[in-house]
Amino acid sequence: MRSKKDLLILLGVSAISVMLWFVKLDLPSLPREYALFFINKTASLPRGLYMKIPAWDFKEGDYVVYQPTLCAQEIANRRGWLESDGLLLKQVGALSGTEYRVSPKTGSFFIRDQYYGKAYPVDREGKEMPVSYGLFIVPKDSFLPVGTAPRSFDGRYTGTVPLKNIVAKVVPLLTE
């Protein structure tokens, strides 16, 4: 249980960070590895402010900010889904050695036989999506990104991502 003082400090730092983001002061930008906060504006995960935490290891369910693969980056850029920093925020859905599949008949997306949603052949604008149907295993030193929104642009379309592409492990701080 956090003390009142800890909560007040956390709220103060959060409020200042949000205000700076809205004001968009012309401050010198630091390399992204020094970023302490990440803002999610997409519906893929709850919108809001996420804070960077130490990342000695990763487990399923962790929130991560990562550089998408080139193929995913090209699709997301063409459709306006990628922020200017070129990073995505998703949860780690699976790690190396884990089975996942997308059913060619129904488009159902499963990780370890647990249903995670549907992979749609087209996006909301009717543009074709790169669905890879079949059974797959997450390769060594990789992860499968997943979002919580039903139509999230995640591993059901992009496949796995190397762990080295992870820029930060984050926790939700102020979200919807």
mmCIF file of C-alpha atoms in Angstrom:
data_model
loop_
_atom_site.group_PDB
_atom_site.id
_atom_site.type_symbol
_atom_site.label_atom_id
_atom_site.label_comp_id
_atom_site.label_asym_id
_atom_site.label_seq_id
_atom_site.Cartn_x
_atom_site.Cartn_y
_atom_site.Cartn_z
ATOM 1 C CA MET A 1 0.000 0.000 0.000
ATOM 2 C CA ARG A 2 1.368 3.390 -0.988
ATOM 3 C CA SER A 3 1.439 6.297 1.436
ATOM 4 C CA LYS A 4 -0.415 9.554 0.746
ATOM 5 C CA LYS A 5 2.919 11.289 0.191
ATOM 6 C CA ASP A 6 3.950 8.743 -2.478
ATOM 7 C CA LEU A 7 0.625 9.122 -4.255
ATOM 8 C CA LEU A 8 0.843 12.927 -4.196
ATOM 9 C CA ILE A 9 4.362 12.830 -5.652
ATOM 10 C CA LEU A 10 3.263 10.385 -8.348
ATOM 11 C CA LEU A 11 0.234 12.524 -9.224
ATOM 12 C CA GLY A 12 2.362 15.689 -9.305
ATOM 13 C CA VAL A 13 4.966 14.182 -11.638
ATOM 14 C CA SER A 14 2.206 12.746 -13.823
ATOM 15 C CA ALA A 15 0.338 16.059 -14.010
ATOM 16 C CA ILE A 16 3.502 17.960 -14.964
ATOM 17 C CA SER A 17 4.322 15.371 -17.648
ATOM 18 C CA VAL A 18 0.847 15.573 -19.140
ATOM 19 C CA MET A 19 0.914 19.389 -19.093
ATOM 20 C CA LEU A 20 4.299 19.449 -20.845
ATOM 21 C CA TRP A 21 2.978 17.083 -23.477
ATOM 22 C CA PHE A 22 -0.103 19.235 -24.127
ATOM 23 C CA VAL A 23 1.858 22.492 -24.169
ATOM 24 C CA LYS A 24 4.469 20.907 -26.470
ATOM 25 C CA LEU A 25 7.313 23.094 -25.308
ATOM 26 C CA ASP A 26 10.171 23.330 -27.757
ATOM 27 C CA LEU A 27 12.604 21.467 -25.554
ATOM 28 C CA PRO A 28 15.655 19.690 -26.940
ATOM 29 C CA SER A 29 14.727 16.081 -27.587
ATOM 30 C CA LEU A 30 16.614 13.298 -25.938
ATOM 31 C CA PRO A 31 17.264 9.940 -27.557
ATOM 32 C CA ARG A 32 14.259 7.672 -27.004
ATOM 33 C CA GLU A 33 16.196 5.363 -24.670
ATOM 34 C CA TYR A 34 16.084 8.223 -22.128
ATOM 35 C CA ALA A 35 12.313 8.657 -22.338
ATOM 36 C CA LEU A 36 10.582 8.050 -19.004
ATOM 37 C CA PHE A 37 7.006 8.302 -20.253
ATOM 38 C CA PHE A 38 5.181 7.100 -23.342
ATOM 39 C CA ILE A 39 1.777 8.294 -24.475
ATOM 40 C CA ASN A 40 -0.594 5.893 -26.163
ATOM 41 C CA LYS A 41 -3.148 7.596 -28.423
ATOM 42 C CA THR A 42 -4.430 4.436 -30.133
ATOM 43 C CA ALA A 43 -7.252 2.102 -29.138
ATOM 44 C CA SER A 44 -4.977 -0.951 -29.243
ATOM 45 C CA LEU A 45 -4.431 -0.661 -25.475
ATOM 46 C CA PRO A 46 -5.980 1.800 -23.009
ATOM 47 C CA ARG A 47 -5.166 5.365 -24.092
ATOM 48 C CA GLY A 48 -3.043 7.395 -21.730
ATOM 49 C CA LEU A 49 0.305 7.807 -20.059
ATOM 50 C CA TYR A 50 2.659 4.860 -19.499
ATOM 51 C CA MET A 51 5.832 4.983 -17.412
ATOM 52 C CA LYS A 52 9.087 3.192 -18.222
ATOM 53 C CA ILE A 53 10.274 0.632 -15.674
ATOM 54 C CA PRO A 54 13.415 -1.528 -15.489
ATOM 55 C CA ALA A 55 13.341 -4.444 -17.924
ATOM 56 C CA TRP A 56 15.621 -7.250 -16.817
ATOM 57 C CA ASP A 57 13.335 -9.830 -18.321
ATOM 58 C CA PHE A 58 9.971 -10.076 -20.021
ATOM 59 C CA LYS A 59 6.940 -12.180 -19.230
ATOM 60 C CA GLU A 60 3.585 -12.654 -20.895
ATOM 61 C CA GLY A 61 1.260 -9.770 -20.135
ATOM 62 C CA ASP A 62 4.015 -7.143 -19.851
ATOM 63 C CA TYR A 63 3.413 -3.860 -21.657
ATOM 64 C CA VAL A 64 6.260 -3.024 -24.035
ATOM 65 C CA VAL A 65 7.160 -0.208 -26.407
ATOM 66 C CA TYR A 66 8.941 -1.579 -29.455
ATOM 67 C CA GLN A 67 10.183 -0.910 -32.949
ATOM 68 C CA PRO A 68 7.962 -2.909 -35.327
ATOM 69 C CA THR A 69 9.447 -5.080 -38.042
ATOM 70 C CA LEU A 70 10.014 -3.378 -41.395
ATOM 71 C CA CYS A 71 6.963 -5.007 -43.005
ATOM 72 C CA ALA A 72 4.663 -3.971 -40.125
ATOM 73 C CA GLN A 73 6.192 -0.498 -40.123
ATOM 74 C CA GLU A 74 5.460 -0.009 -43.836
ATOM 75 C CA ILE A 75 1.812 -1.048 -43.457
ATOM 76 C CA ALA A 76 1.285 1.078 -40.339
ATOM 77 C CA ASN A 77 2.946 4.117 -41.958
ATOM 78 C CA ARG A 78 0.859 3.857 -45.154
ATOM 79 C CA ARG A 79 -2.348 3.736 -43.108
ATOM 80 C CA GLY A 80 -1.402 6.437 -40.626
ATOM 81 C CA TRP A 81 -1.372 4.078 -37.631
ATOM 82 C CA LEU A 82 2.190 4.775 -36.527
ATOM 83 C CA GLU A 83 3.217 7.749 -34.435
ATOM 84 C CA SER A 84 6.076 9.956 -35.588
ATOM 85 C CA ASP A 85 8.524 8.096 -33.305
ATOM 86 C CA GLY A 86 7.779 4.878 -35.176
ATOM 87 C CA LEU A 87 7.086 2.859 -32.015
ATOM 88 C CA LEU A 88 4.196 0.596 -31.043
ATOM 89 C CA LEU A 89 2.842 -0.195 -27.570
ATOM 90 C CA LYS A 90 1.450 -3.697 -27.028
ATOM 91 C CA GLN A 91 1.412 -6.489 -24.478
ATOM 92 C CA VAL A 92 3.689 -9.501 -24.673
ATOM 93 C CA GLY A 93 1.217 -12.181 -25.748
ATOM 94 C CA ALA A 94 3.694 -15.028 -25.999
ATOM 95 C CA LEU A 95 7.421 -15.720 -25.715
ATOM 96 C CA SER A 96 9.752 -18.166 -27.474
ATOM 97 C CA GLY A 97 8.534 -21.718 -27.780
ATOM 98 C CA THR A 98 4.831 -20.807 -27.441
ATOM 99 C CA GLU A 99 2.311 -21.966 -30.036
ATOM 100 C CA TYR A 100 -0.120 -19.556 -31.662
ATOM 101 C CA ARG A 101 -2.438 -19.943 -34.609
ATOM 102 C CA VAL A 102 -4.892 -18.192 -36.860
ATOM 103 C CA SER A 103 -7.680 -20.378 -38.242
ATOM 104 C CA PRO A 104 -8.005 -20.188 -42.035
ATOM 105 C CA LYS A 105 -11.728 -20.983 -41.800
ATOM 106 C CA THR A 106 -12.853 -18.544 -39.106
ATOM 107 C CA GLY A 107 -9.930 -16.140 -38.635
ATOM 108 C CA SER A 108 -9.909 -16.999 -34.918
ATOM 109 C CA PHE A 109 -6.625 -16.087 -33.222
ATOM 110 C CA PHE A 110 -5.368 -18.399 -30.467
ATOM 111 C CA ILE A 111 -2.325 -18.423 -28.209
ATOM 112 C CA ARG A 112 -1.813 -21.784 -26.478
ATOM 113 C CA ASP A 113 -5.383 -22.728 -27.480
ATOM 114 C CA GLN A 114 -6.757 -19.646 -25.670
ATOM 115 C CA TYR A 115 -8.928 -17.434 -27.875
ATOM 116 C CA TYR A 116 -7.551 -13.882 -28.302
ATOM 117 C CA GLY A 117 -9.925 -12.548 -30.930
ATOM 118 C CA LYS A 118 -10.266 -12.567 -34.645
ATOM 119 C CA ALA A 119 -7.927 -11.751 -37.505
ATOM 120 C CA TYR A 120 -9.857 -9.863 -40.164
ATOM 121 C CA PRO A 121 -8.923 -10.136 -43.845
ATOM 122 C CA VAL A 122 -9.544 -6.377 -44.308
ATOM 123 C CA ASP A 123 -9.270 -3.324 -42.065
ATOM 124 C CA ARG A 124 -12.124 -0.921 -41.286
ATOM 125 C CA GLU A 125 -11.485 0.929 -44.542
ATOM 126 C CA GLY A 126 -11.679 -2.271 -46.600
ATOM 127 C CA LYS A 127 -7.919 -2.500 -47.214
ATOM 128 C CA GLU A 128 -6.392 -5.967 -47.231
ATOM 129 C CA MET A 129 -4.663 -7.081 -44.037
ATOM 130 C CA PRO A 130 -1.561 -9.342 -44.025
ATOM 131 C CA VAL A 131 -3.034 -12.292 -42.127
ATOM 132 C CA SER A 132 -0.798 -15.373 -41.940
ATOM 133 C CA TYR A 133 -3.064 -18.362 -41.366
ATOM 134 C CA GLY A 134 -1.767 -21.521 -39.764
ATOM 135 C CA LEU A 135 0.042 -22.816 -36.696
ATOM 136 C CA PHE A 136 3.242 -21.082 -35.576
ATOM 137 C CA ILE A 137 5.768 -21.226 -32.762
ATOM 138 C CA VAL A 138 7.362 -18.057 -31.417
ATOM 139 C CA PRO A 139 11.064 -18.287 -32.336
ATOM 140 C CA LYS A 140 13.921 -17.999 -29.867
ATOM 141 C CA ASP A 141 14.588 -14.433 -28.639
ATOM 142 C CA SER A 142 11.253 -13.180 -30.001
ATOM 143 C CA PHE A 143 7.796 -12.279 -28.721
ATOM 144 C CA LEU A 144 4.274 -12.104 -30.090
ATOM 145 C CA PRO A 145 2.709 -8.653 -29.548
ATOM 146 C CA VAL A 146 -1.013 -8.420 -28.742
ATOM 147 C CA GLY A 147 -3.437 -5.591 -28.168
ATOM 148 C CA THR A 148 -6.641 -5.616 -26.162
ATOM 149 C CA ALA A 149 -8.830 -4.006 -28.849
ATOM 150 C CA PRO A 150 -10.747 -6.403 -31.117
ATOM 151 C CA ARG A 151 -9.112 -5.023 -34.282
ATOM 152 C CA SER A 152 -5.659 -4.298 -32.885
ATOM 153 C CA PHE A 153 -2.812 -4.268 -35.414
ATOM 154 C CA ASP A 154 -0.769 -6.873 -33.563
ATOM 155 C CA GLY A 155 0.784 -10.336 -33.882
ATOM 156 C CA ARG A 156 -2.243 -11.769 -35.644
ATOM 157 C CA TYR A 157 -1.148 -9.622 -38.610
ATOM 158 C CA THR A 158 2.528 -8.878 -38.003
ATOM 159 C CA GLY A 159 3.770 -12.162 -36.575
ATOM 160 C CA THR A 160 6.584 -12.182 -34.046
ATOM 161 C CA VAL A 161 9.090 -9.463 -33.229
ATOM 162 C CA PRO A 162 12.696 -9.883 -32.016
ATOM 163 C CA LEU A 163 13.113 -9.087 -28.294
ATOM 164 C CA LYS A 164 15.957 -6.730 -29.264
ATOM 165 C CA ASN A 165 13.310 -4.436 -30.855
ATOM 166 C CA ILE A 166 11.871 -3.655 -27.417
ATOM 167 C CA VAL A 167 12.721 -0.082 -26.444
ATOM 168 C CA ALA A 168 11.072 -0.103 -23.012
ATOM 169 C CA LYS A 169 8.945 -2.051 -20.593
ATOM 170 C CA VAL A 170 6.160 0.205 -19.304
ATOM 171 C CA VAL A 171 3.284 0.257 -16.828
ATOM 172 C CA PRO A 172 0.018 2.175 -17.193
ATOM 173 C CA LEU A 173 0.124 5.373 -15.131
ATOM 174 C CA LEU A 174 -2.871 7.445 -16.198
ATOM 175 C CA THR A 175 -5.185 5.695 -18.647
ATOM 176 C CA GLU A 176 -8.811 5.766 -19.714
#
